[in-house]
Amino acid sequence: MRSALRRTVAVGAALALTASLAACGGESTEEPVELGDKQVGAMADYTAGTQFTATEPLTFPLLYSDHPNYPLKEDWLLWQEITERTGVTFENTVVPMSDYSQKRSLLIGSGEAPLIISKTYPGEETAFVSSGAVLPVSQYLDLMPHFQQKVADWGMEADLDQLRQADGEFYVLPGLHEEAWQDYTVAVRTDVMEDLGLQTPETWEDFREVLRAVKAENPDEYPMSDRFNDSAPAGALMNIVAMTYGTSAGWGYDNEQWDEAAGAYTFTGTSPEYKEFVTYMHSLVEEGLLDPESFTQDDDSAIQKFVSGDSFAISTNAQTVVNDYRPALEDNVPGASVAKLPLPAGPAGSVVPGTTRLENGLMISSEALERDDFVALMQFVDWLWYSDEGLELVKWGVEGTTYTKDGSTWTLADDIDYVGMNPDAPKHLQKDFGFAGGVFAYGGTTELLESTFSEEEKEFQALMKQKQELPLPPPAPLTDVEREQATLVETPLTDFVTQATLQFVLGQRDLEEWDAYVAEAEAKGASTYIETVNEAQQRFAAENG
């Protein structure tokens, strides 16, 4: 899960979802389409807590991101159960996960996208808004009572504000988490920690001391060699460290960051907080504590170094510890053990991001409005993605077949494995049944989220819940014209900051040249860009109070 939300695409205050979700907000420039002739298959009495069952068989096209670890099978119990319960059959357009973002853009741009465009992170929808290719889903929330109920019960109106465009609407239906949660951190060799008498580091400064101690025992090796370079160099590590420094980087990089004292946005890549973060990261490389290849190598190379015992630390989430690291490490290095490190604190404090309550979700093609089963489509999406029953189905499967339940305790069937619950079982929940996949299984109650967690992970999450949740920055919705102008400088600025950051961290550029770097960013339009963002923020504040 990636926690960042793009400020340049985030927007303003909530419009009224229903009377119970009323909030101030801008006025939409378009009226919702009349739905009287779009009721085929819809339920007349569909409410929160109601099982959606189409009044006649329906088929909905779905854009499906195919994971290489559990490729789609047409005979999965997942598909059978969805159809049996709802009367809906999916017509899948299957795209390899590695090509998903690009293929999704091509399909939407050509007007050939399926009705349901899954696996969309908040912010990714913005490129498709001005063309009218995707539906302003916020206009049709009255058709989604489960979605509405979770927003109301969990107080998520402000979270949804982060999604709204300048017209007051939002165009992505995100996964909704009851509570903020932090998954990504660093995995460390706990047996080495014990052998060296090292204490669990509470801050990133402490973490550097741990790496120094490991380096002293193994002077010819890098204590940490990292992974997750798919979309940004050291994307996971840079993201979590920068967040605790009061800025953003890696996966979570935004060109703008909110300065509470100034009451305005500033340019992230030249801020004092960003320089302090870069200086810290540089120190790890300069001292030989972090492998320079951490910013370029593929995941398999980084994993191999760790599981062979050549490195001591590597970025992780809960599943990678269980699936990628622990089994191979234990096979290769007798007596070795690995665990997630409680996320260290930084200059910004012991914090977690406030944006983690919104997950990847889905878009709806605007062509859905042309169908006579549009209402049923929205009801179905509401049930499968947002009802407790639907979320339990796509995560755990079928009670009595793939799991049993006693009160609030779920137990996986003995002959099925998932995240190491039954490692010797002959079947797998994802590979053989299709459940717990990345297209559907996001969001829900904390109880459901943690239902697949090991006791080890629950202890980790208990520590994360003690941290301070960072506040959401104020909305700064750009108009179509502003967005078009901002895009001309935003991408080049992001690329420039990413490249310069890597140069500073690796020592290819001296930190004494920071002022020159700031001047270069200014020459590329950093101040002009931030002025546009601040004007949008001030306009919104003036219009909405």
XYZ file of C-alpha atoms in Angstrom:
545
model
C 0.000 0.000 0.000
C 1.316 3.442 -0.920
C 0.140 6.279 1.245
C 0.718 9.451 -0.756
C -2.041 11.532 -2.281
C -1.083 14.060 -4.909
C -1.805 17.591 -3.664
C -1.974 18.958 -7.195
C -4.835 16.696 -7.984
C -6.441 16.770 -4.581
C -9.268 19.166 -4.105
C -11.733 20.772 -1.942
C -14.389 20.334 0.588
C -17.044 17.726 0.644
C -20.371 18.284 -1.009
C -23.360 16.795 0.730
C -23.268 13.043 0.297
C -26.566 12.676 2.027
C -28.156 14.684 4.801
C -26.109 12.694 7.320
C -22.877 13.433 5.451
C -23.501 17.101 4.780
C -20.442 19.300 4.438
C -19.680 22.576 2.723
C -18.193 22.431 -0.744
C -17.984 23.918 -4.202
C -20.793 23.673 -6.702
C -20.517 21.143 -9.488
C -20.764 22.475 -13.014
C -22.836 19.501 -14.147
C -26.112 18.017 -12.953
C -26.414 14.248 -12.409
C -28.161 12.406 -15.193
C -31.770 11.375 -14.600
C -31.813 7.673 -13.806
C -35.430 6.700 -14.350
C -34.648 4.664 -17.470
C -31.462 3.112 -16.079
C -32.951 0.736 -13.514
C -32.570 -2.637 -15.260
C -31.431 -5.229 -12.729
C -31.471 -2.717 -9.880
C -32.981 -3.335 -6.464
C -35.766 -0.973 -5.444
C -35.090 -1.382 -1.725
C -31.276 -1.509 -1.665
C -29.929 -0.040 1.587
C -26.878 -0.363 3.842
C -26.840 -3.886 5.238
C -28.712 -5.288 2.227
C -27.206 -8.034 0.091
C -27.176 -6.804 -3.505
C -28.802 -9.295 -5.842
C -29.621 -8.185 -9.364
C -33.254 -8.657 -10.333
C -32.064 -10.210 -13.592
C -28.667 -11.585 -14.719
C -26.139 -8.862 -15.552
C -22.648 -8.746 -17.037
C -20.189 -5.945 -16.244
C -16.850 -5.485 -18.023
C -13.895 -5.239 -15.598
C -10.312 -4.112 -16.168
C -8.290 -6.671 -14.213
C -4.682 -6.266 -13.074
C -3.171 -9.753 -13.308
C -0.631 -10.488 -10.576
C 2.231 -12.804 -11.624
C 2.165 -14.604 -8.269
C -1.477 -15.604 -8.675
C -2.519 -15.267 -12.339
C -6.230 -15.202 -13.090
C -8.108 -18.457 -13.555
C -11.593 -18.558 -15.018
C -12.662 -21.372 -12.666
C -11.790 -19.560 -9.433
C -14.350 -19.899 -6.680
C -14.229 -16.093 -6.455
C -16.054 -15.673 -9.775
C -18.571 -18.416 -9.021
C -19.441 -16.989 -5.630
C -19.823 -13.404 -6.859
C -22.233 -14.555 -9.550
C -24.149 -16.834 -7.207
C -24.654 -14.087 -4.634
C -25.266 -11.101 -6.875
C -26.391 -12.373 -10.273
C -23.475 -10.469 -11.845
C -20.848 -11.985 -14.112
C -17.612 -10.188 -14.917
C -16.320 -9.868 -18.443
C -12.609 -9.476 -17.731
C -10.083 -7.498 -19.726
C -6.906 -8.993 -18.285
C -3.748 -6.885 -18.230
C -0.401 -7.964 -16.716
C 0.334 -6.016 -13.553
C 3.652 -4.802 -15.008
C 1.834 -3.076 -17.892
C -1.309 -2.089 -16.064
C -0.878 1.685 -15.715
C 0.156 2.148 -19.334
C -2.534 -0.157 -20.719
C -5.185 1.490 -18.551
C -4.269 4.896 -19.991
C -4.363 3.576 -23.548
C -7.747 1.944 -23.087
C -9.284 5.033 -21.489
C -7.754 7.331 -24.104
C -9.112 5.224 -26.948
C -12.589 4.993 -25.414
C -12.269 1.214 -25.042
C -11.957 0.961 -21.271
C -14.262 -1.507 -19.494
C -17.003 -0.064 -17.289
C -15.173 -0.861 -14.039
C -11.558 0.340 -14.038
C -10.049 -1.275 -10.965
C -6.693 -0.906 -9.210
C -6.613 2.897 -9.334
C -4.786 4.829 -6.643
C -6.172 8.242 -5.635
C -4.537 10.805 -7.886
C -4.173 8.518 -10.893
C -7.642 9.483 -12.100
C -6.789 13.145 -12.685
C -5.325 12.617 -16.136
C -8.720 11.400 -17.348
C -11.001 14.012 -15.786
C -10.893 16.831 -18.335
C -11.677 14.489 -21.236
C -14.873 13.309 -19.555
C -13.723 9.693 -19.877
C -14.427 8.775 -16.262
C -17.553 9.296 -14.202
C -17.841 11.975 -11.484
C -18.792 9.264 -9.032
C -19.464 11.716 -6.203
C -22.690 12.706 -7.985
C -24.093 9.189 -7.560
C -23.260 8.323 -3.956
C -26.966 8.132 -3.142
C -26.801 4.799 -5.017
C -24.032 3.590 -2.684
C -25.389 3.316 0.868
C -22.536 1.135 2.171
C -19.957 3.647 0.964
C -21.929 6.481 2.540
C -22.313 4.670 5.829
C -18.588 3.994 6.193
C -17.708 7.605 5.394
C -20.207 8.816 7.997
C -19.382 6.266 10.689
C -15.630 6.686 10.309
C -15.664 10.470 9.867
C -14.013 10.375 6.446
C -15.477 13.517 4.884
C -12.116 15.308 5.114
C -10.363 12.303 3.579
C -12.659 12.523 0.576
C -11.862 16.225 0.286
C -8.412 15.120 -0.843
C -9.983 13.577 -3.951
C -12.162 16.403 -5.201
C -11.398 18.288 -8.373
C -12.020 22.006 -8.924
C -15.614 21.276 -9.977
C -16.284 19.917 -6.485
C -16.587 16.304 -7.667
C -14.327 13.303 -7.257
C -13.748 10.699 -9.935
C -12.262 7.736 -8.095
C -13.918 5.470 -5.534
C -11.096 4.740 -3.078
C -10.684 1.855 -0.723
C -11.763 3.023 2.746
C -9.900 2.023 5.899
C -11.446 2.527 9.310
C -8.125 3.699 10.742
C -4.832 4.988 9.419
C -2.267 2.211 9.267
C 1.408 1.936 8.466
C 2.743 -1.191 6.811
C 6.070 -0.339 5.163
C 9.196 -0.139 7.296
C 12.616 -1.812 7.402
C 13.174 -5.516 8.059
C 16.267 -6.372 10.096
C 18.175 -9.482 11.141
C 17.018 -9.793 14.732
C 19.527 -12.585 15.446
C 22.347 -10.205 14.547
C 20.818 -7.521 16.774
C 20.799 -9.986 19.653
C 24.329 -11.232 19.011
C 25.685 -7.678 19.034
C 23.593 -6.600 22.005
C 21.833 -3.886 20.004
C 18.647 -2.222 21.180
C 15.671 -1.592 18.894
C 16.265 1.858 17.379
C 13.634 4.451 18.227
C 14.820 7.117 15.765
C 16.559 7.164 12.393
C 19.653 8.446 14.171
C 19.492 5.331 16.338
C 19.052 3.224 13.213
C 22.241 4.686 11.752
C 24.066 3.713 14.941
C 22.784 0.157 14.567
C 24.060 0.043 10.987
C 27.405 1.398 12.165
C 27.666 -1.380 14.737
C 26.875 -4.029 12.128
C 29.370 -2.434 9.730
C 32.076 -2.568 12.389
C 31.613 -6.340 12.589
C 31.446 -6.747 8.812
C 33.614 -3.953 7.333
C 33.589 -5.372 3.798
C 29.779 -5.506 3.512
C 26.936 -3.018 3.292
C 24.620 -3.477 6.294
C 21.625 -2.386 4.202
C 20.953 -3.139 0.540
C 17.510 -2.060 -0.579
C 14.759 -2.732 -3.111
C 11.494 -1.174 -4.428
C 12.922 0.831 -7.329
C 9.954 0.195 -9.633
C 8.609 3.763 -9.750
C 11.207 5.790 -7.832
C 14.745 5.091 -6.624
C 14.524 3.409 -3.202
C 10.868 4.399 -3.333
C 9.747 2.754 -0.093
C 12.712 3.754 2.086
C 12.769 7.337 0.825
C 9.017 7.580 1.421
C 9.012 6.480 5.048
C 12.154 8.348 6.081
C 11.089 11.612 4.415
C 7.662 11.447 6.035
C 9.256 11.445 9.485
C 11.359 14.432 8.460
C 8.226 16.451 7.677
C 8.561 16.196 3.918
C 8.010 13.694 1.096
C 10.193 11.630 -1.218
C 10.297 8.349 -3.089
C 6.877 6.826 -3.684
C 5.214 9.651 -1.788
C 6.968 12.630 -3.363
C 4.852 15.736 -3.944
C 6.262 18.956 -5.305
C 4.326 20.873 -2.661
C 4.281 20.536 1.111
C 2.146 22.457 3.575
C 3.919 24.853 5.913
C 1.591 25.223 8.894
C 3.476 28.181 10.347
C 3.399 30.095 7.081
C -0.119 29.005 6.233
C 0.968 28.231 2.686
C 2.435 25.550 0.457
C 6.169 25.568 -0.224
C 8.235 23.705 -2.811
C 9.163 20.362 -1.313
C 12.429 19.713 -3.087
C 14.097 22.886 -1.811
C 12.627 23.031 1.691
C 14.825 22.912 4.824
C 13.135 19.648 5.796
C 14.012 18.099 2.443
C 17.643 19.161 2.727
C 17.853 17.628 6.210
C 16.366 14.393 4.875
C 18.765 14.282 1.917
C 21.702 14.953 4.235
C 20.718 11.989 6.384
C 20.349 9.653 3.407
C 23.715 10.813 2.064
C 25.360 9.976 5.387
C 24.217 6.360 5.087
C 25.815 5.999 1.672
C 28.926 8.004 2.538
C 29.675 5.802 5.539
C 29.148 2.592 3.599
C 26.029 1.739 5.573
C 23.654 1.710 2.579
C 24.558 -0.058 -0.650
C 24.642 2.488 -3.524
C 22.976 -0.175 -5.684
C 19.905 0.218 -3.453
C 18.709 2.952 -5.813
C 18.991 1.002 -9.055
C 18.967 -2.781 -8.487
C 15.940 -4.970 -9.070
C 14.059 -6.568 -6.197
C 15.467 -10.035 -6.788
C 19.048 -8.783 -6.447
C 18.299 -7.002 -3.175
C 16.381 -9.979 -1.801
C 19.200 -12.370 -2.689
C 21.730 -10.260 -0.801
C 19.512 -10.287 2.252
C 18.483 -13.941 2.303
C 22.060 -15.082 1.657
C 23.244 -13.156 4.716
C 25.205 -10.517 2.802
C 23.060 -7.661 4.147
C 21.410 -6.960 7.476
C 18.455 -4.710 6.589
C 15.994 -4.221 3.707
C 12.718 -2.380 3.162
C 9.619 -4.436 3.715
C 5.921 -4.761 4.325
C 4.172 -7.514 6.240
C 3.808 -9.899 3.304
C 7.383 -9.587 2.045
C 8.765 -10.578 5.447
C 6.687 -13.749 5.358
C 6.918 -14.590 1.664
C 10.181 -13.105 0.349
C 12.587 -13.088 3.274
C 11.959 -15.450 6.159
C 11.762 -18.873 4.426
C 14.808 -18.356 2.195
C 16.838 -16.713 4.947
C 16.173 -19.566 7.360
C 17.159 -22.079 4.681
C 20.387 -20.266 3.778
C 21.528 -19.018 7.176
C 20.828 -21.461 10.025
C 19.667 -19.656 13.127
C 18.823 -16.454 11.272
C 15.686 -14.500 12.128
C 14.047 -11.425 10.649
C 11.338 -9.024 11.775
C 9.814 -5.672 10.906
C 11.425 -2.774 12.703
C 8.935 -0.441 14.403
C 9.008 2.648 12.198
C 11.667 4.965 13.644
C 10.856 8.565 14.501
C 12.394 11.566 12.770
C 12.642 15.309 13.335
C 8.877 15.590 12.681
C 8.261 13.234 15.595
C 6.964 9.716 16.017
C 4.408 9.967 13.245
C 2.485 8.071 10.605
C 0.858 9.621 7.522
C -2.756 10.708 7.796
C -3.387 9.768 4.176
C -3.339 6.020 4.746
C -7.089 5.690 5.290
C -7.597 5.927 1.513
C -6.487 2.955 -0.565
C -6.429 2.078 -4.209
C -9.937 1.652 -5.557
C -11.645 2.047 -8.914
C -12.938 4.396 -11.560
C -16.174 4.019 -13.518
C -16.179 4.734 -17.235
C -18.483 7.614 -18.140
C -19.996 5.316 -20.743
C -21.707 3.525 -17.875
C -24.316 6.306 -17.894
C -25.443 5.182 -21.336
C -26.455 1.753 -20.037
C -29.912 0.870 -18.829
C -28.376 -1.059 -15.898
C -26.363 1.868 -14.520
C -28.136 1.932 -11.147
C -27.530 -1.790 -10.681
C -23.859 -1.275 -11.565
C -23.417 1.298 -8.813
C -25.320 -0.833 -6.310
C -23.162 -3.833 -7.180
C -19.910 -1.874 -6.845
C -21.131 -0.519 -3.536
C -21.852 -3.997 -2.199
C -18.715 -5.784 -3.445
C -16.182 -3.071 -2.619
C -17.748 -1.422 0.456
C -20.149 -3.691 2.344
C -18.764 -5.721 5.238
C -20.126 -8.877 3.612
C -18.568 -8.104 0.233
C -15.210 -7.190 1.746
C -15.181 -10.388 3.782
C -16.003 -12.429 0.677
C -13.192 -11.072 -1.494
C -10.661 -11.312 1.341
C -11.461 -14.628 3.023
C -13.651 -16.472 0.518
C -16.542 -18.738 1.437
C -17.247 -19.648 5.033
C -17.070 -23.403 5.520
C -14.953 -23.837 2.406
C -11.921 -21.580 2.669
C -12.352 -20.456 6.278
C -14.365 -20.743 9.459
C -15.391 -17.928 11.752
C -15.979 -17.806 15.489
C -17.156 -14.378 16.583
C -14.517 -11.956 15.292
C -11.914 -14.660 14.667
C -11.346 -15.963 11.142
C -9.494 -19.244 10.683
C -8.162 -20.364 7.328
C -8.974 -23.945 6.288
C -6.155 -26.337 7.166
C -5.513 -27.321 3.556
C -5.136 -23.711 2.357
C -2.193 -21.348 2.789
C -2.077 -17.552 2.761
C 0.693 -15.277 4.114
C 2.321 -18.262 5.785
C -0.696 -19.291 7.878
C -0.481 -22.921 6.707
C 2.842 -23.044 4.860
C 2.662 -26.781 4.094
C -0.919 -26.739 2.814
C -1.477 -28.062 -0.732
C -3.730 -25.164 -1.789
C -3.373 -21.377 -1.782
C -6.107 -18.812 -1.129
C -4.966 -16.515 -3.932
C -3.574 -18.921 -6.501
C -6.255 -21.601 -6.321
C -9.368 -19.672 -5.267
C -8.799 -16.049 -6.351
C -9.470 -14.446 -2.974
C -7.306 -11.831 -1.198
C -6.184 -10.410 -4.549
C -5.194 -6.816 -5.216
C -8.187 -5.963 -7.405
C -10.867 -6.306 -4.720
C -9.435 -6.886 -1.242
C -8.731 -3.367 0.006
C -10.286 -1.338 2.791
C -12.717 -2.230 5.536
C -12.758 -2.367 9.288
C -9.558 -2.581 11.285
C -10.806 -5.925 12.555
C -11.025 -7.278 8.994
C -7.703 -5.698 8.020
C -5.938 -7.354 10.922
C -7.764 -10.681 10.555
C -4.918 -12.089 8.446
C -2.162 -10.552 10.566
C 0.139 -12.761 12.573
C 0.561 -12.025 16.260
C 3.890 -10.497 15.294
C 2.205 -8.082 12.883
C -0.543 -7.242 15.369
C 2.130 -6.250 17.875
C 3.748 -4.084 15.199
C 0.434 -2.395 14.410
C -0.237 -1.804 18.109
C 3.009 0.187 18.232
C 2.061 2.108 15.096
C -1.262 3.102 16.662
C 0.635 4.842 19.444
C 2.187 7.226 16.935
C 0.800 10.635 16.041
C -1.224 10.769 12.842
C -0.089 13.599 10.606
C -2.890 16.032 9.718
C -4.204 16.256 6.180
C -3.053 19.369 4.321
C -5.729 21.773 3.095
C -7.210 21.151 -0.356
C -5.819 23.051 -3.327
C -8.010 22.104 -6.297
C -6.727 23.304 -9.652
C -9.005 24.320 -12.485
C -8.565 22.605 -15.838
C -6.590 25.585 -17.133
C -4.394 25.718 -14.034
C -3.821 21.997 -14.151
C -2.827 22.133 -17.807
C -0.329 24.903 -17.064
C 0.954 23.211 -13.909
C 1.519 19.928 -15.704
C 3.997 21.638 -18.027
C 6.324 22.306 -15.098
C 5.302 19.705 -12.516
C 6.651 16.629 -14.268
C 9.978 18.249 -15.257
C 10.342 19.545 -11.690
C 9.665 16.111 -10.229
C 12.188 14.532 -12.577
C 14.749 17.207 -11.745
C 14.320 16.817 -7.985
C 14.481 13.013 -8.246
C 17.686 13.125 -10.263
C 19.345 15.771 -8.087
C 18.325 13.971 -4.911
C 19.964 10.793 -6.130
C 23.122 12.720 -7.006
C 23.291 14.296 -3.554
C 22.592 11.037 -1.746
C 25.182 9.082 -3.738
C 27.791 11.820 -3.394
C 27.848 12.524 -7.115
C 27.006 16.126 -6.262
C 28.363 17.880 -3.179
C 25.812 19.121 -0.665
C 27.778 22.377 -0.671
C 26.059 22.968 -4.033
C 22.595 23.023 -2.431
C 22.085 26.752 -3.074
C 22.945 26.258 -6.739
C 20.464 23.400 -6.889
C 17.773 25.640 -5.362
C 18.480 28.278 -8.017
C 18.144 25.617 -10.727
C 14.767 24.556 -9.347
C 13.640 28.173 -9.365
C 14.750 28.525 -12.975
C 12.606 25.510 -13.829
C 9.498 27.194 -12.418
C 9.293 26.013 -8.801
C 8.028 29.337 -7.414
C 5.556 29.857 -10.224
C 4.191 26.380 -9.686
C 3.797 26.905 -5.945
C 2.091 30.265 -6.545
C -0.517 28.459 -8.633
C -1.083 25.879 -5.895
C -1.372 28.551 -3.205
C -3.817 30.580 -5.288
C -5.951 27.462 -5.652
C -5.788 26.800 -1.908
C -6.702 30.395 -1.036
C -9.532 30.440 -3.556
C -10.959 27.288 -2.097
C -10.660 28.571 1.462
C -12.406 31.816 0.517
C -15.257 30.013 -1.232
C -15.783 27.339 1.386
C -14.735 28.841 4.686
